[in-house]
Short mmCIF file of C-alpha atoms in Angstrom, two decimals:
data_model
loop_
_atom_site.label_atom_id
_atom_site.label_comp_id
_atom_site.label_asym_id
_atom_site.label_seq_id
_atom_site.Cartn_x
_atom_site.Cartn_y
_atom_site.Cartn_z
CA UNK A 1 41.45 -0.83 -35.37
CA UNK A 2 43.78 -3.22 -33.55
CA UNK A 3 45.57 -6.33 -34.83
CA UNK A 4 46.04 -8.75 -31.95
CA UNK A 5 47.52 -11.75 -33.81
CA UNK A 6 49.12 -12.49 -37.15
CA UNK A 7 49.43 -16.18 -38.11
CA UNK A 8 50.07 -18.76 -39.25
CA UNK A 9 48.18 -20.70 -36.61
CA UNK A 10 45.74 -23.59 -36.54
CA UNK A 11 42.65 -22.74 -34.52
CA UNK A 12 41.39 -25.14 -31.91
CA UNK A 13 38.18 -24.89 -29.85
CA UNK A 14 38.62 -22.60 -26.88
CA UNK A 15 41.55 -20.60 -28.24
CA UNK A 16 41.66 -17.04 -26.93
CA UNK A 17 43.42 -13.76 -27.74
CA UNK A 18 43.03 -11.35 -24.81
CA UNK A 19 43.03 -7.67 -25.70
CA UNK A 20 42.02 -4.30 -24.27
CA UNK A 21 41.15 -0.88 -25.62
CA UNK A 22 40.39 2.63 -24.37
CA UNK A 23 37.22 4.50 -25.26
CA UNK A 24 37.65 8.16 -26.24
CA UNK A 25 36.47 10.65 -23.64
CA UNK A 26 34.88 13.03 -26.15
CA UNK A 27 32.84 12.82 -29.33
CA UNK A 28 32.56 14.99 -32.43
CA UNK A 29 29.93 15.46 -35.11
CA UNK A 30 30.78 14.81 -38.73
CA UNK A 31 31.78 17.93 -40.64
CA UNK A 32 28.93 17.50 -43.14
CA UNK A 33 26.27 17.46 -40.37
CA UNK A 34 24.92 21.00 -39.96
CA UNK A 35 23.28 20.58 -36.56
CA UNK A 36 21.74 23.65 -34.93
CA UNK A 37 21.97 24.71 -31.31
CA UNK A 38 18.36 25.80 -30.92
CA UNK A 39 16.05 23.41 -29.09
CA UNK A 40 18.51 22.82 -26.25
CA UNK A 41 21.01 20.68 -28.18
CA UNK A 42 24.71 20.65 -27.30
CA UNK A 43 27.06 21.83 -30.07
CA UNK A 44 30.20 21.81 -27.94
CA UNK A 45 32.89 20.18 -30.14
CA UNK A 46 34.56 18.76 -27.01
CA UNK A 47 31.45 17.36 -25.32
CA UNK A 48 31.65 14.21 -23.23
CA UNK A 49 30.88 10.82 -24.69
CA UNK A 50 27.16 10.05 -24.24
CA UNK A 51 25.92 6.74 -22.74
CA UNK A 52 24.43 3.93 -24.78
CA UNK A 53 20.85 4.92 -25.50
CA UNK A 54 17.80 3.64 -27.38
CA UNK A 55 14.36 5.22 -27.69
CA UNK A 56 11.58 5.03 -30.26
CA UNK A 57 7.97 6.03 -30.78
CA UNK A 58 5.49 4.55 -33.23
CA UNK A 59 2.73 6.86 -34.42
CA UNK A 60 0.35 6.86 -37.38
CA UNK A 61 2.45 7.63 -40.42
CA UNK A 62 5.68 8.08 -38.45
CA UNK A 63 8.33 5.89 -36.92
CA UNK A 64 10.53 7.98 -34.65
CA UNK A 65 13.76 6.47 -33.37
CA UNK A 66 17.09 7.54 -32.00
CA UNK A 67 20.02 5.66 -30.52
CA UNK A 68 23.59 5.95 -29.33
CA UNK A 69 25.32 2.68 -30.14
CA UNK A 70 28.82 1.38 -29.49
CA UNK A 71 29.85 -1.76 -31.36
CA UNK A 72 32.93 -3.95 -31.14
CA UNK A 73 33.78 -5.89 -34.30
CA UNK A 74 36.21 -8.82 -34.51
CA UNK A 75 37.45 -10.24 -37.81
CA UNK A 76 39.49 -13.36 -38.49
CA UNK A 77 41.01 -13.70 -41.95
CA UNK A 78 41.83 -17.23 -43.07
CA UNK A 79 44.26 -17.74 -45.95
CA UNK A 80 43.31 -21.29 -46.89
CA UNK A 81 41.70 -21.78 -50.25
CA UNK A 82 37.91 -21.63 -50.12
CA UNK A 83 38.10 -20.85 -46.38
CA UNK A 84 35.53 -18.30 -45.27
CA UNK A 85 36.61 -15.39 -43.10
CA UNK A 86 35.05 -15.16 -39.64
CA UNK A 87 33.41 -12.04 -38.24
CA UNK A 88 31.39 -11.14 -35.17
CA UNK A 89 29.96 -7.88 -33.79
CA UNK A 90 29.00 -7.23 -30.19
CA UNK A 91 27.08 -4.19 -28.96
CA UNK A 92 28.56 -2.65 -25.82
CA UNK A 93 26.44 -1.08 -23.09
CA UNK A 94 28.46 2.00 -22.15
CA UNK A 95 27.77 3.72 -18.82
CA UNK A 96 28.98 7.25 -18.27
CA UNK A 97 30.22 8.76 -15.01
CA UNK A 98 29.50 12.00 -13.19
CA UNK A 99 32.07 14.64 -12.26
CA UNK A 100 30.03 16.09 -9.38
CA UNK A 101 31.00 14.26 -6.22
CA UNK A 102 28.27 15.50 -3.88
CA UNK A 103 25.50 17.27 -5.81
CA UNK A 104 22.98 19.45 -4.05
CA UNK A 105 19.65 17.67 -3.76
CA UNK A 106 17.72 20.98 -4.17
CA UNK A 107 14.72 19.75 -2.21
CA UNK A 108 11.32 21.17 -3.14
CA UNK A 109 8.17 21.24 -1.02
CA UNK A 110 4.65 21.22 -2.50
CA UNK A 111 1.32 21.14 -0.66
CA UNK A 112 -2.07 19.90 -1.80
CA UNK A 113 -5.19 21.13 0.05
CA UNK A 114 -7.61 18.26 0.66
CA UNK A 115 -11.16 18.32 2.05
CA UNK A 116 -12.59 14.99 3.19
CA UNK A 117 -16.39 14.84 3.53
CA UNK A 118 -17.53 11.65 5.24
CA UNK A 119 -20.00 10.47 7.91
CA UNK A 120 -17.16 8.32 9.25
CA UNK A 121 -15.65 11.53 10.64
CA UNK A 122 -18.37 11.57 13.31
CA UNK A 123 -17.17 10.43 16.74
CA UNK A 124 -17.67 6.70 17.18
CA UNK A 125 -17.92 5.94 13.45
CA UNK A 126 -14.24 6.08 12.58
CA UNK A 127 -13.99 2.33 11.86
CA UNK A 128 -17.47 1.89 10.38
CA UNK A 129 -17.43 1.19 6.61
CA UNK A 130 -19.56 3.55 4.52
CA UNK A 131 -22.91 2.16 3.44
CA UNK A 132 -24.51 2.80 0.05
CA UNK A 133 -26.70 5.42 1.72
CA UNK A 134 -23.62 7.13 3.17
CA UNK A 135 -21.95 7.19 -0.24
CA UNK A 136 -25.06 8.71 -1.82
CA UNK A 137 -25.19 11.34 0.91
CA UNK A 138 -21.61 12.18 -0.06
CA UNK A 139 -23.01 13.90 -3.14
CA UNK A 140 -24.32 16.62 -0.84
CA UNK A 141 -21.16 17.64 0.94
CA UNK A 142 -22.60 20.66 2.71
CA UNK A 143 -24.42 18.43 5.21
CA UNK A 144 -21.50 16.10 5.89
CA UNK A 145 -18.75 16.29 8.52
CA UNK A 146 -15.55 17.58 6.95
CA UNK A 147 -11.83 17.33 7.71
CA UNK A 148 -9.51 19.74 5.91
CA UNK A 149 -5.75 19.31 5.79
CA UNK A 150 -2.67 19.94 3.66
CA UNK A 151 -0.73 16.99 2.30
CA UNK A 152 2.89 18.04 1.87
CA UNK A 153 5.53 16.28 -0.23
CA UNK A 154 9.25 17.01 -0.20
CA UNK A 155 11.19 15.71 -3.21
CA UNK A 156 14.59 16.38 -4.86
CA UNK A 157 15.47 18.06 -8.15
CA UNK A 158 18.60 15.91 -8.56
CA UNK A 159 18.90 12.15 -8.31
CA UNK A 160 21.69 9.61 -8.67
CA UNK A 161 21.37 6.17 -10.20
CA UNK A 162 21.11 3.35 -7.64
CA UNK A 163 20.74 5.86 -4.77
CA UNK A 164 17.44 6.11 -2.82
CA UNK A 165 15.59 9.35 -3.57
CA UNK A 166 14.86 11.33 -0.38
CA UNK A 167 11.05 11.64 -0.32
CA UNK A 168 9.12 12.92 2.70
CA UNK A 169 5.35 13.04 3.25
CA UNK A 170 3.76 15.22 5.92
CA UNK A 171 0.27 16.36 6.89
CA UNK A 172 -0.89 19.65 8.40
CA UNK A 173 -4.46 19.69 9.75
CA UNK A 174 -6.72 22.71 9.34
CA UNK A 175 -8.59 22.61 12.64
CA UNK A 176 -10.54 25.81 12.01
CA UNK A 177 -11.81 24.58 8.64
CA UNK A 178 -12.83 21.17 10.00
CA UNK A 179 -16.05 20.20 11.71
CA UNK A 180 -14.30 18.25 14.44
CA UNK A 181 -11.52 19.85 16.54
CA UNK A 182 -9.91 16.44 16.92
CA UNK A 183 -7.88 15.61 13.77
CA UNK A 184 -8.79 12.26 12.14
CA UNK A 185 -6.29 9.49 11.51
CA UNK A 186 -4.77 9.53 8.02
CA UNK A 187 -3.02 6.51 6.49
CA UNK A 188 -0.85 6.07 3.42
CA UNK A 189 -2.94 3.90 1.08
CA UNK A 190 -1.03 4.01 -2.25
CA UNK A 191 2.22 5.47 -3.51
CA UNK A 192 3.67 5.50 -7.01
CA UNK A 193 6.96 7.05 -8.17
CA UNK A 194 7.25 7.64 -11.91
CA UNK A 195 10.06 8.85 -14.14
CA UNK A 196 8.84 10.61 -17.29
CA UNK A 197 11.49 10.56 -20.00
CA UNK A 198 11.31 13.30 -22.65
CA UNK A 199 13.28 12.62 -25.82
CA UNK A 200 13.93 15.26 -28.47
CA UNK A 201 15.84 14.60 -31.69
CA UNK A 202 17.21 16.76 -34.47
CA UNK A 203 17.39 15.29 -37.98
CA UNK A 204 19.03 16.84 -41.00
CA UNK A 205 16.76 16.80 -44.04
CA UNK A 206 18.04 17.55 -47.52
CA UNK A 207 15.11 17.26 -49.93
CA UNK A 208 15.21 18.25 -53.57
CA UNK A 209 13.28 21.46 -52.99
CA UNK A 210 14.24 22.35 -49.44
CA UNK A 211 16.95 21.89 -46.88
CA UNK A 212 16.10 22.20 -43.18
CA UNK A 213 16.29 20.40 -39.86
CA UNK A 214 13.40 18.32 -38.54
CA UNK A 215 12.61 18.07 -34.82
CA UNK A 216 10.68 15.29 -33.12
CA UNK A 217 9.59 14.92 -29.49
CA UNK A 218 8.05 12.07 -27.53
CA UNK A 219 7.60 10.98 -23.92
CA UNK A 220 7.83 7.67 -22.09
CA UNK A 221 6.73 6.94 -18.52
CA UNK A 222 8.44 4.40 -16.26
CA UNK A 223 7.20 3.32 -12.83
CA UNK A 224 10.24 3.31 -10.54
CA UNK A 225 8.50 2.03 -7.42
CA UNK A 226 4.99 1.58 -6.04
CA UNK A 227 3.14 0.18 -3.05
CA UNK A 228 -0.56 -0.46 -2.34
CA UNK A 229 -2.07 -1.15 1.08
CA UNK A 230 -5.69 -1.09 -0.15
CA UNK A 231 -6.29 -4.74 0.74
CA UNK A 232 -4.27 -4.70 3.95
CA UNK A 233 -4.97 -1.35 5.59
CA UNK A 234 -3.92 -2.78 8.94
CA UNK A 235 -0.35 -2.57 7.60
CA UNK A 236 -0.71 0.93 6.13
CA UNK A 237 1.64 3.43 7.82
CA UNK A 238 -0.17 6.24 9.67
CA UNK A 239 0.77 9.82 8.76
CA UNK A 240 1.02 11.45 12.16
CA UNK A 241 4.03 13.55 11.24
CA UNK A 242 6.71 13.65 8.58
CA UNK A 243 7.46 10.15 7.29
CA UNK A 244 10.50 9.12 5.27
CA UNK A 245 9.15 7.19 2.28
CA UNK A 246 12.50 5.44 1.87
CA UNK A 247 11.44 3.38 4.88
CA UNK A 248 8.28 2.26 3.05
CA UNK A 249 9.68 1.22 -0.34
CA UNK A 250 12.86 1.26 -2.40
CA UNK A 251 13.03 4.68 -4.06
CA UNK A 252 16.23 4.03 -6.04
CA UNK A 253 16.34 4.65 -9.80
CA UNK A 254 17.96 1.61 -11.53
CA UNK A 255 20.93 2.08 -13.86
CA UNK A 256 18.91 0.92 -16.87
CA UNK A 257 17.49 4.46 -16.96
CA UNK A 258 20.20 6.57 -18.56
CA UNK A 259 21.44 9.81 -16.98
CA UNK A 260 20.23 13.15 -18.28
CA UNK A 261 22.32 14.06 -21.34
CA UNK A 262 22.37 16.19 -24.48
CA UNK A 263 24.34 15.63 -27.68
CA UNK A 264 24.45 17.24 -31.12
CA UNK A 265 21.11 15.73 -32.10
CA UNK A 266 19.62 13.89 -29.07
CA UNK A 267 18.31 15.35 -25.83
CA UNK A 268 17.17 13.13 -22.94
CA UNK A 269 15.51 14.80 -19.96
CA UNK A 270 13.29 13.70 -17.09
CA UNK A 271 10.39 14.73 -14.90
CA UNK A 272 9.70 13.18 -11.50
CA UNK A 273 6.04 12.37 -10.73
CA UNK A 274 4.79 11.18 -7.33
CA UNK A 275 1.20 9.99 -6.95
CA UNK A 276 -0.21 9.51 -3.46
CA UNK A 277 -3.52 8.19 -2.13
CA UNK A 278 -4.35 8.54 1.58
CA UNK A 279 -7.13 6.90 3.59
CA UNK A 280 -9.24 9.17 5.79
CA UNK A 281 -12.82 8.84 6.97
CA UNK A 282 -13.22 5.51 5.13
CA UNK A 283 -12.47 7.32 1.86
CA UNK A 284 -9.53 7.33 -0.56
CA UNK A 285 -8.14 10.80 -1.38
CA UNK A 286 -5.54 11.37 -4.10
CA UNK A 287 -2.79 13.93 -4.72
CA UNK A 288 -0.08 14.28 -7.37
CA UNK A 289 3.27 16.06 -7.27
CA UNK A 290 5.50 16.74 -10.26
CA UNK A 291 8.97 18.17 -10.80
CA UNK A 292 9.28 19.00 -14.51
CA UNK A 293 13.03 19.58 -14.26
CA UNK A 294 14.55 16.51 -12.65
CA UNK A 295 18.22 15.80 -13.33
CA UNK A 296 19.44 12.19 -13.17
CA UNK A 297 23.18 11.73 -12.63
CA UNK A 298 25.34 8.67 -13.24
CA UNK A 299 26.02 6.28 -10.37
CA UNK A 300 29.83 6.36 -10.52
CA UNK A 301 31.94 9.41 -9.77
CA UNK A 302 35.18 10.27 -11.59
CA UNK A 303 36.74 13.73 -11.10
CA UNK A 304 37.05 15.76 -14.30
CA UNK A 305 40.57 15.78 -15.67
CA UNK A 306 41.51 12.50 -14.01
CA UNK A 307 42.70 9.73 -16.33
CA UNK A 308 40.33 6.84 -16.90
CA UNK A 309 40.51 4.13 -14.27
CA UNK A 310 38.34 2.20 -11.84
CA UNK A 311 35.30 4.24 -10.86
CA UNK A 312 34.49 4.80 -7.22
CA UNK A 313 31.56 5.63 -4.99
CA UNK A 314 31.58 9.17 -3.63
CA UNK A 315 29.93 8.06 -0.38
CA UNK A 316 27.08 9.88 1.37
CA UNK A 317 25.98 13.19 -0.13
CA UNK A 318 26.19 16.27 2.08
CA UNK A 319 22.87 17.30 3.65
CA UNK A 320 20.88 20.10 2.04
CA UNK A 321 19.38 22.75 4.33
CA UNK A 322 15.93 24.18 3.70
CA UNK A 323 14.03 27.10 5.16
CA UNK A 324 13.75 27.46 8.94
CA UNK A 325 17.13 25.70 9.35
CA UNK A 326 15.50 22.36 8.68
CA UNK A 327 17.96 19.70 7.62
CA UNK A 328 17.02 16.97 5.20
CA UNK A 329 18.83 13.62 5.43
CA UNK A 330 21.41 13.15 2.70
CA UNK A 331 21.48 10.52 0.03
CA UNK A 332 22.62 7.20 1.43
CA UNK A 333 24.52 4.59 -0.46
CA UNK A 334 22.73 1.30 -1.15
CA UNK A 335 22.95 -1.56 1.32
CA UNK A 336 25.19 -3.56 -0.99
CA UNK A 337 28.93 -2.96 -0.58
CA UNK A 338 29.79 -4.73 -3.81
CA UNK A 339 31.20 -2.30 -6.35
CA UNK A 340 30.18 -2.52 -10.03
CA UNK A 341 32.64 -4.66 -12.01
CA UNK A 342 35.26 -2.80 -14.00
CA UNK A 343 35.66 -3.46 -17.71
CA UNK A 344 37.52 -6.70 -18.34
CA UNK A 345 39.69 -7.58 -21.28
CA UNK A 346 37.47 -8.85 -24.06
CA UNK A 347 38.08 -12.40 -25.30
CA UNK A 348 37.36 -13.87 -28.69
CA UNK A 349 37.12 -17.62 -28.97
#
C-alpha cells in the first residue's frame, strides 16, 4: 500500500499523481493452504512469480476455472460532508521473463510412410483430374499405380514467444516400393500448426465428513498458423527437398499464449501439433506430427540474479546440431526492431 498524496486539495479535471511500484520476484502460498506436490505441482516456497493467466472449462455439472490475477487499486478519500470516496481497480497483464538466454531447440524428426494409389501416376496423366470412374477404381488399390514415400517433419521441443518456430518438411521416395521408377511431383497443399494447452489445477476441499484435495484437468487447442493452397495449387510450393516452413507462413507463437509454468495449484503445459496435407497423383494425402512435451518460454530474457530493469532481446539462438553433423538454422528474431514498451508510471486522473 502506497500513499502518494495527502491533502487538502481541490480536484480539477485532468489532475494527475504519478507513481511507480515494484512487483515482488517470488510468490508464496498461504500457510493454511495444504497443497500437495504430487501431480507435477511446484511447492518451492521461493518459486518465481507466475504470469497473468485465465483458463476455464464448462462441462455438465461442473464449472472448472483457474486464474492468476494481479490488480491495482486506487482509493481517494474525501473529507467533505456527504462526499463519497472514489475507488477504481485495474487488472494488470503481467508478463514473465526467461533466464535461459539461448535455449537448445532439441529438434525432433518424425516420418510418416505414405502410399499413394492413383491412375494419375501413369506417365502422361500427371495433370489429368481424376474422373468418377477413376475414384471408384481407387477402392481396389491392388490394380492401381502406386507411389510410396516418407514424409518427414523436423520440429522443436522448445519455443520462444514471438520467435518463428523452426519447422522443416522433407520427402524421401521409396523407388523400389513404387510402380514407377520416376518419383512423382509432391506439393504442399495444407499446413496447420496447433498449440494444445493442458491445464491442471489442485483445489483444497474441506467438507464436513472428509478433507482432501481435488484435481481437475482440461485441454484447449489454439491454431497458431495455417495455410491452404487447395484452390490455388499453381501457387503450392513443391516438395523436392527439405523446405523451411518459415518461408511459407509465420510460425511465431504470439505473446497472448502464456509460457509454460507451474505454481502451487496450477500447471500449464503444451503440446505442439502439426497437420500436413500434400498433393500427389491428383489426390490429397494427410499426415500429423505431435510433440507431447513442448516447452514455451517467455519472449524477454533477464539473467537470474540481476535486479529488475528493462528487458532485452537475447538475439539469435545458437544452432542445434543433429545426427550426421546436420545443422539446423537457429531461431531468428522477428523482423520488427521495436522493443516491447517497458512499464510506465501509472497515472490516476
